[in-house]
mmCIF file with all atom_site columns, C-alpha atoms in Angstrom:
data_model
loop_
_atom_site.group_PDB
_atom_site.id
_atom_site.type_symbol
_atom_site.label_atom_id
_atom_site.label_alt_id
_atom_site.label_comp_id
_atom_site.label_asym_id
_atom_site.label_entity_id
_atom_site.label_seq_id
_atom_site.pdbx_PDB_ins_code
_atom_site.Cartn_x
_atom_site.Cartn_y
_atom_site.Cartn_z
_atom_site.occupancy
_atom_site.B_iso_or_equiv
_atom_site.pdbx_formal_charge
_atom_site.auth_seq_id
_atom_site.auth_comp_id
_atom_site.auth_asym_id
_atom_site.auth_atom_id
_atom_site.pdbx_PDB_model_num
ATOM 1   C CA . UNK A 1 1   ? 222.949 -118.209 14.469  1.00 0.00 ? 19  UNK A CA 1
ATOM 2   C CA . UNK A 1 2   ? 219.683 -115.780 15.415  1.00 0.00 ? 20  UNK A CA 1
ATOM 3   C CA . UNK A 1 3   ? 216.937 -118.104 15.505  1.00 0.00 ? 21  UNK A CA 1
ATOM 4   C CA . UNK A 1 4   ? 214.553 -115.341 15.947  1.00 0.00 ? 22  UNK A CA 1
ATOM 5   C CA . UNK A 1 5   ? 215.280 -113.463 12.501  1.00 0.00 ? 23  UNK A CA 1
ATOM 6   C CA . UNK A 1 6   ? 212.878 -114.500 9.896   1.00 0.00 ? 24  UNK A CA 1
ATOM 7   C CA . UNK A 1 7   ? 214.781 -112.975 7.530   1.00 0.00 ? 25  UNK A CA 1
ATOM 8   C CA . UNK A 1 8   ? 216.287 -115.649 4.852   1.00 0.00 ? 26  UNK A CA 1
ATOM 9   C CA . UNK A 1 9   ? 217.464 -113.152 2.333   1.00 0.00 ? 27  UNK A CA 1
ATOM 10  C CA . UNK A 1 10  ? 221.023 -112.867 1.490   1.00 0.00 ? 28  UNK A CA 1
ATOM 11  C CA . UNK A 1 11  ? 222.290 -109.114 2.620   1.00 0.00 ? 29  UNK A CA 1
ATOM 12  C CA . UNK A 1 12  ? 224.563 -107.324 0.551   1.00 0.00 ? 30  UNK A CA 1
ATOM 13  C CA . UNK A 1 13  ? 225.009 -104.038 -0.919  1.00 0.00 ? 31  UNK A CA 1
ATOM 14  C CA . UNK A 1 14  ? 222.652 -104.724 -3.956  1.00 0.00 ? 32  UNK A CA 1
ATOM 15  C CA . UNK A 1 15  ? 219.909 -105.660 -1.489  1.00 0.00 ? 33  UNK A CA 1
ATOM 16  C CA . UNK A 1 16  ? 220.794 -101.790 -0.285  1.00 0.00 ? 34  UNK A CA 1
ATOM 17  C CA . UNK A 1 17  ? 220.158 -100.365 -3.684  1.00 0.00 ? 35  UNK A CA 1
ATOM 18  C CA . UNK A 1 18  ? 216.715 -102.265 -3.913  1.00 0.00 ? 36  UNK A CA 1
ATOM 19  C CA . UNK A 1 19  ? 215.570 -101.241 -0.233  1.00 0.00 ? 37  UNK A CA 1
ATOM 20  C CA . UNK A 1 20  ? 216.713 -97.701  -1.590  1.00 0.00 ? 38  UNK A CA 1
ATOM 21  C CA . UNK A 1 21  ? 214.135 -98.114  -4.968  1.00 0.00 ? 39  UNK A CA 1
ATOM 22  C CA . UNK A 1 22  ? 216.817 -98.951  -7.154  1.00 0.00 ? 40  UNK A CA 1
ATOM 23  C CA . UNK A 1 23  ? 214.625 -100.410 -10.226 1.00 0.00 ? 41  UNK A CA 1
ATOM 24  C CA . UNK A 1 24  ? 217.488 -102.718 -11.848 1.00 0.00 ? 42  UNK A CA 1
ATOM 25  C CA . UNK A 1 25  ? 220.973 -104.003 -10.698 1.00 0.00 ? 43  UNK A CA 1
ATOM 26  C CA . UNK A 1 26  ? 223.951 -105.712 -12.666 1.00 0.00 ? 44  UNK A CA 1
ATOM 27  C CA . UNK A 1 27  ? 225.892 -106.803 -9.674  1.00 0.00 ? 45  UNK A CA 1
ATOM 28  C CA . UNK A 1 28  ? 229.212 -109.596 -9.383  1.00 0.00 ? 46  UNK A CA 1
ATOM 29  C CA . UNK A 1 29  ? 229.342 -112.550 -6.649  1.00 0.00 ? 47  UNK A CA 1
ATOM 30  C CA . UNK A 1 30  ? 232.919 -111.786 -6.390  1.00 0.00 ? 48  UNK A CA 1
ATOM 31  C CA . UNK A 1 31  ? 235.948 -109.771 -7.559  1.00 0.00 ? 49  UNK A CA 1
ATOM 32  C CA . UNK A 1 32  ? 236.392 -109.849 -11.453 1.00 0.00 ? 50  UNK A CA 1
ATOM 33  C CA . UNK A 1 33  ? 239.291 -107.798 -12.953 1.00 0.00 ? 51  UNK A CA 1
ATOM 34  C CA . UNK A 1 34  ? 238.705 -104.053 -13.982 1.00 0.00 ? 52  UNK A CA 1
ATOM 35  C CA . UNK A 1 35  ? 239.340 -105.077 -17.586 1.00 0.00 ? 53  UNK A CA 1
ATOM 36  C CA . UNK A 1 36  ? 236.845 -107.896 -17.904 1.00 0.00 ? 54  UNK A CA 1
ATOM 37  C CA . UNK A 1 37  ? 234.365 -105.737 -15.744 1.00 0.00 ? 55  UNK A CA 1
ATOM 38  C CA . UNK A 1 38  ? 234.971 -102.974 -18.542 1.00 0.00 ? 56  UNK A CA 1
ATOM 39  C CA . UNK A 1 39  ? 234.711 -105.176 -21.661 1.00 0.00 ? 57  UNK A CA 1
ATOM 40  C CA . UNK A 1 40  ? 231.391 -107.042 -19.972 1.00 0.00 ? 58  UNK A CA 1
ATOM 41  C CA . UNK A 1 41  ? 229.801 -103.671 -19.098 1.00 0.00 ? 59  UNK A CA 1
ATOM 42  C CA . UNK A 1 42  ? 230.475 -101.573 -22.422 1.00 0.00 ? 60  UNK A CA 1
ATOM 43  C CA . UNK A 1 43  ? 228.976 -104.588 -24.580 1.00 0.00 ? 61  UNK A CA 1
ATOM 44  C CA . UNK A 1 44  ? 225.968 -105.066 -22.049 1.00 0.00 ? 62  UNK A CA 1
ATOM 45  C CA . UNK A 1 45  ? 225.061 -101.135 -22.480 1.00 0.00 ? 63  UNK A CA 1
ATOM 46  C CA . UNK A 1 46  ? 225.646 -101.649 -26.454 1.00 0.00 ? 64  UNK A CA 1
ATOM 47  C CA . UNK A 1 47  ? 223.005 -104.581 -26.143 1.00 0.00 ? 65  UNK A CA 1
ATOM 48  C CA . UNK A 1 48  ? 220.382 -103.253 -23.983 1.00 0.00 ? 66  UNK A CA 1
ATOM 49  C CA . UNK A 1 49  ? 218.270 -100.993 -26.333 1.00 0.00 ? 67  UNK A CA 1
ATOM 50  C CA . UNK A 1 50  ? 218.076 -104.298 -28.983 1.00 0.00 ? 68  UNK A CA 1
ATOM 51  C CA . UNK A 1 51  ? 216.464 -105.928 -25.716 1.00 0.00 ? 69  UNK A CA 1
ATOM 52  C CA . UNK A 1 52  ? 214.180 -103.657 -25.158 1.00 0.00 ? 70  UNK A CA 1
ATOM 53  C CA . UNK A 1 53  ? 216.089 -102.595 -21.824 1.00 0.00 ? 71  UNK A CA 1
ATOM 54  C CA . UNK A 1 54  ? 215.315 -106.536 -20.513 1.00 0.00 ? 72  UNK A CA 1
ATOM 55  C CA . UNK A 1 55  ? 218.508 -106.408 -18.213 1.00 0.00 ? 73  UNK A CA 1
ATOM 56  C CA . UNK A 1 56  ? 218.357 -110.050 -17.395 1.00 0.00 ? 74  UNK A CA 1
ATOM 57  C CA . UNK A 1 57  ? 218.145 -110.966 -20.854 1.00 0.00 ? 75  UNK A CA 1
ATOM 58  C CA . UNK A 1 58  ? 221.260 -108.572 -22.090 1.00 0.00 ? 76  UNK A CA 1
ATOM 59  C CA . UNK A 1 59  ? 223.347 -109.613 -19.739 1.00 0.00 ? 77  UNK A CA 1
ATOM 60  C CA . UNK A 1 60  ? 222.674 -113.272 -20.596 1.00 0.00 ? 78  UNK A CA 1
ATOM 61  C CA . UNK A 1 61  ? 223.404 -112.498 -24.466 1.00 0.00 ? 79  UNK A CA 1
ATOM 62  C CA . UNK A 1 62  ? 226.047 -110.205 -23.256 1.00 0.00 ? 80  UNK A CA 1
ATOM 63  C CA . UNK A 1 63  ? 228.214 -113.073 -21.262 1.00 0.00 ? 81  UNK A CA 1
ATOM 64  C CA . UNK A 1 64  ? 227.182 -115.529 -24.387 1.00 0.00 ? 82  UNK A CA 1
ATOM 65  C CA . UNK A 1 65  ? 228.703 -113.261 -26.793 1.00 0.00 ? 83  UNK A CA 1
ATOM 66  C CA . UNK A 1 66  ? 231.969 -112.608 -24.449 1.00 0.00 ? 84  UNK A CA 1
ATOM 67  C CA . UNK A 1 67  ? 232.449 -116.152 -23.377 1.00 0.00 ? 85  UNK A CA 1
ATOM 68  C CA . UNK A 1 68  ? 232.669 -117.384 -27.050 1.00 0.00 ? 86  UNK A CA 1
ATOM 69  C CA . UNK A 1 69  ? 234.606 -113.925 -28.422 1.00 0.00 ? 87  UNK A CA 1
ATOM 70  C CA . UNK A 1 70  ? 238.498 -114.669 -29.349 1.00 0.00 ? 88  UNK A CA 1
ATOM 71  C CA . UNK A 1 71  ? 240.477 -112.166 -29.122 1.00 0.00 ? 89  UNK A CA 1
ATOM 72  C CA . UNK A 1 72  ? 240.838 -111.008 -32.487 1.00 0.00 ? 90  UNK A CA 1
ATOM 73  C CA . UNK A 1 73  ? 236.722 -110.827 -32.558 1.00 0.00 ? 91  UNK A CA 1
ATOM 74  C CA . UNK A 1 74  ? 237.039 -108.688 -29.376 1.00 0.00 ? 92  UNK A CA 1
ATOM 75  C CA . UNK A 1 75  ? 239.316 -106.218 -30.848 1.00 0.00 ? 93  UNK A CA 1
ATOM 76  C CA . UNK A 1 76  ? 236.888 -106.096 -33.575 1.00 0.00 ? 94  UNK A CA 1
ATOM 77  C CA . UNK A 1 77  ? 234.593 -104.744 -31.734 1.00 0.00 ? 95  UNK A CA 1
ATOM 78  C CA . UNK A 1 78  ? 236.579 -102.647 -29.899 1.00 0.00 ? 96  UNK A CA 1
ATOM 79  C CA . UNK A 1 79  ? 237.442 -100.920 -33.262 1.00 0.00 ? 97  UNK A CA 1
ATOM 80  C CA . UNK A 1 80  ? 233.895 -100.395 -34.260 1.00 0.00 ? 98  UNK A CA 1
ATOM 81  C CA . UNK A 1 81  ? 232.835 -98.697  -31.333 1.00 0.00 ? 99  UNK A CA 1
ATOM 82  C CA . UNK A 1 82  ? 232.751 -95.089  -32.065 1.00 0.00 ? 100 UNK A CA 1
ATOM 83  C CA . UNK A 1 83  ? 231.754 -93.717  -28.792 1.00 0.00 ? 101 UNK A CA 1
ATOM 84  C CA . UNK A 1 84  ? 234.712 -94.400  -27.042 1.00 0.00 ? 102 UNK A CA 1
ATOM 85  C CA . UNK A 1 85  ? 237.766 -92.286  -26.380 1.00 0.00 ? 103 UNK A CA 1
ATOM 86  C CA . UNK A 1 86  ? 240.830 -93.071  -28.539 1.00 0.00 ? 104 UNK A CA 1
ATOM 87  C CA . UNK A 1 87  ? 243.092 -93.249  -25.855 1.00 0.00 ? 105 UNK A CA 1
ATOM 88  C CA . UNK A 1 88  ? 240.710 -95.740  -23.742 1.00 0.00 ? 106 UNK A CA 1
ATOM 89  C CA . UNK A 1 89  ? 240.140 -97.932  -26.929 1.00 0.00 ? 107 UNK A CA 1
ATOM 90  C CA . UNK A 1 90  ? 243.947 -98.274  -27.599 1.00 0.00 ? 108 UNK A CA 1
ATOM 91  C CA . UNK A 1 91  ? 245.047 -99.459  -24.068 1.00 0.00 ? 109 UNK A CA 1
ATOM 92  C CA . UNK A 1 92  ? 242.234 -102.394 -24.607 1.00 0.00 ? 110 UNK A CA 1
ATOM 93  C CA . UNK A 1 93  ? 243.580 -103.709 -27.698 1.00 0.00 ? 111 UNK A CA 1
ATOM 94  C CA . UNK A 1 94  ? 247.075 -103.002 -26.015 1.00 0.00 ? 112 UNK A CA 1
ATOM 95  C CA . UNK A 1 95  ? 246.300 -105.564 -23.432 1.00 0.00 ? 113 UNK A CA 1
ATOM 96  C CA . UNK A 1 96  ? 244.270 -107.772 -25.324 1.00 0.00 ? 114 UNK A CA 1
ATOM 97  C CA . UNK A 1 97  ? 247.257 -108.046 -28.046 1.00 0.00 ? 115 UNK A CA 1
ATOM 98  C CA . UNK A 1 98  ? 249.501 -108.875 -24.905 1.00 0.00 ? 116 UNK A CA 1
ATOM 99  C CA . UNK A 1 99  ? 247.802 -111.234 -22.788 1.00 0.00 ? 117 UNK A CA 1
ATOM 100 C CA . UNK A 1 100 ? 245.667 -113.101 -25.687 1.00 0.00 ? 118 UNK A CA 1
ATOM 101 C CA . UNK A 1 101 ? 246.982 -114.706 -28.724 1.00 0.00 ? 119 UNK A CA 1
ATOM 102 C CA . UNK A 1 102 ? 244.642 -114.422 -31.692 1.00 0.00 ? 120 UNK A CA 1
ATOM 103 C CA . UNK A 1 103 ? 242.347 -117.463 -31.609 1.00 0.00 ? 121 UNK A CA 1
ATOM 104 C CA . UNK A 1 104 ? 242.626 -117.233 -27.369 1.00 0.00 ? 122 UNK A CA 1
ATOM 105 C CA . UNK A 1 105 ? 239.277 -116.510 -25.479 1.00 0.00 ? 123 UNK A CA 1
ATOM 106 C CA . UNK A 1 106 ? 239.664 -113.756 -22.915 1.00 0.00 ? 124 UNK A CA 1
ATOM 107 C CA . UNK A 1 107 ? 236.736 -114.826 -21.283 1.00 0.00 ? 125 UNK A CA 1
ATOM 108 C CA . UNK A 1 108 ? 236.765 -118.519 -21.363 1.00 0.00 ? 126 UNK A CA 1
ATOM 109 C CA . UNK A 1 109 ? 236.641 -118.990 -17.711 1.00 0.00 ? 127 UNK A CA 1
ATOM 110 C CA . UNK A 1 110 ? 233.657 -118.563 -15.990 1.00 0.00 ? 128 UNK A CA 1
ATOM 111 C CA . UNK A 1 111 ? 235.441 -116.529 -13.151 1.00 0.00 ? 129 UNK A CA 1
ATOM 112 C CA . UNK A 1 112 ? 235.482 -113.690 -16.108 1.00 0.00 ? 130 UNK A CA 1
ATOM 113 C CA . UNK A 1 113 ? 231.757 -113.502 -16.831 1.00 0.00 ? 131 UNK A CA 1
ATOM 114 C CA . UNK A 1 114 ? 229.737 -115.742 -14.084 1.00 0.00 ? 132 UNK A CA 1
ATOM 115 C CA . UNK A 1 115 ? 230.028 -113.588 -11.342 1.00 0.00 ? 133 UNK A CA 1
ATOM 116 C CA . UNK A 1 116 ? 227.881 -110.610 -13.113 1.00 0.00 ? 134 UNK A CA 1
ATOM 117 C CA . UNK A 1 117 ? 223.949 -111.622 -12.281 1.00 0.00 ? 135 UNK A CA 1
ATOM 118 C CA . UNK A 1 118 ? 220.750 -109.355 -12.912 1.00 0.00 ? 136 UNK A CA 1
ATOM 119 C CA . UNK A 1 119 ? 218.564 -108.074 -10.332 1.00 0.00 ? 137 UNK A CA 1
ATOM 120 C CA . UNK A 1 120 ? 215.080 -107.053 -10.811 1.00 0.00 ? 138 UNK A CA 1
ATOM 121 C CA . UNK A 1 121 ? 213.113 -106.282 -7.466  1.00 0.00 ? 139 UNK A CA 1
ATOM 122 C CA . UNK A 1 122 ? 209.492 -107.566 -8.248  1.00 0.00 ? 140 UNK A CA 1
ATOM 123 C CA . UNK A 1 123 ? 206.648 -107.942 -5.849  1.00 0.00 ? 141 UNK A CA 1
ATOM 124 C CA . UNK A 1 124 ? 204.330 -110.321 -7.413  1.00 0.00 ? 142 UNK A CA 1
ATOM 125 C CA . UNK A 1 125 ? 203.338 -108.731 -10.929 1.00 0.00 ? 143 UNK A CA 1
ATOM 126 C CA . UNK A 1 126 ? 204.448 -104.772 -9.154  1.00 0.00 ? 144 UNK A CA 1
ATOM 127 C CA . UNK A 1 127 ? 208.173 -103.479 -9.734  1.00 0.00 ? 145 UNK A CA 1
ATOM 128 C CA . UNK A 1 128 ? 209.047 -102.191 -6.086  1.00 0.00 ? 146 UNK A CA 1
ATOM 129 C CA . UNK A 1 129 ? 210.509 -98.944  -7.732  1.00 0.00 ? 147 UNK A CA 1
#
């Protein structure tokens, strides 16, 4: 242990982003599959503009939304969203129809939305960016 560095700040890459002037990060605590990453970050871009770009607060209604979501709610979505390529959309509902049974939750388990936390670098009142 370095008794002589004041610093008391946990290092990590998004604490490279902010010392780079990053204004906002969306950043996991640990390793969360590429499919729940996908599903987590597609609806949290979809809900940012009706937050009025509030990143905390989207990803907050953003891991609501997912934690509660069944699987035939999920594929729902996935069907409405018109922005995405055919091919893309299809191997989601592939998998969810697979690994989820109808009324199943995909993301249930905190290990599938938890890890994802918002990071706004603020000094005092002044964005650092």
């Amino acid at each position: 242990m370095d008794f002589n560095n004041y610093s008391d700040e946990y290092i990590s890459l998004a604490s490279g982003f902010i010392r780079a002037g990053a204004a906002n990060i969306i950043s996991s605590l640990w390793a969360v599959s590429d499919f729940h990453t996908a599903l987590l970050m597609i609806k949290f871009y979809e809900l940012l503009p009706n937050y009025q770009y509030n990143m905390p607060l989207a990803l907050n209604h953003t891991q609501q939304w997912l934690r509660q979501a069944n699987q035939t709610q999920i594929i729902d979505w996935l069907q409405g969203l018109d922005k995405m390529e055919l091919v893309k959309k299809q191997q989601f509902i592939d998998y969810l129809d697979t690994q989820y049974k109808p009324e199943q939750q995909p993301f249930k388990k905190p290990e599938f939305w938890a890890a994802f936390c918002a990071i706004s670098p603020v000094l005092g009142n002044r964005p650092l960016a």
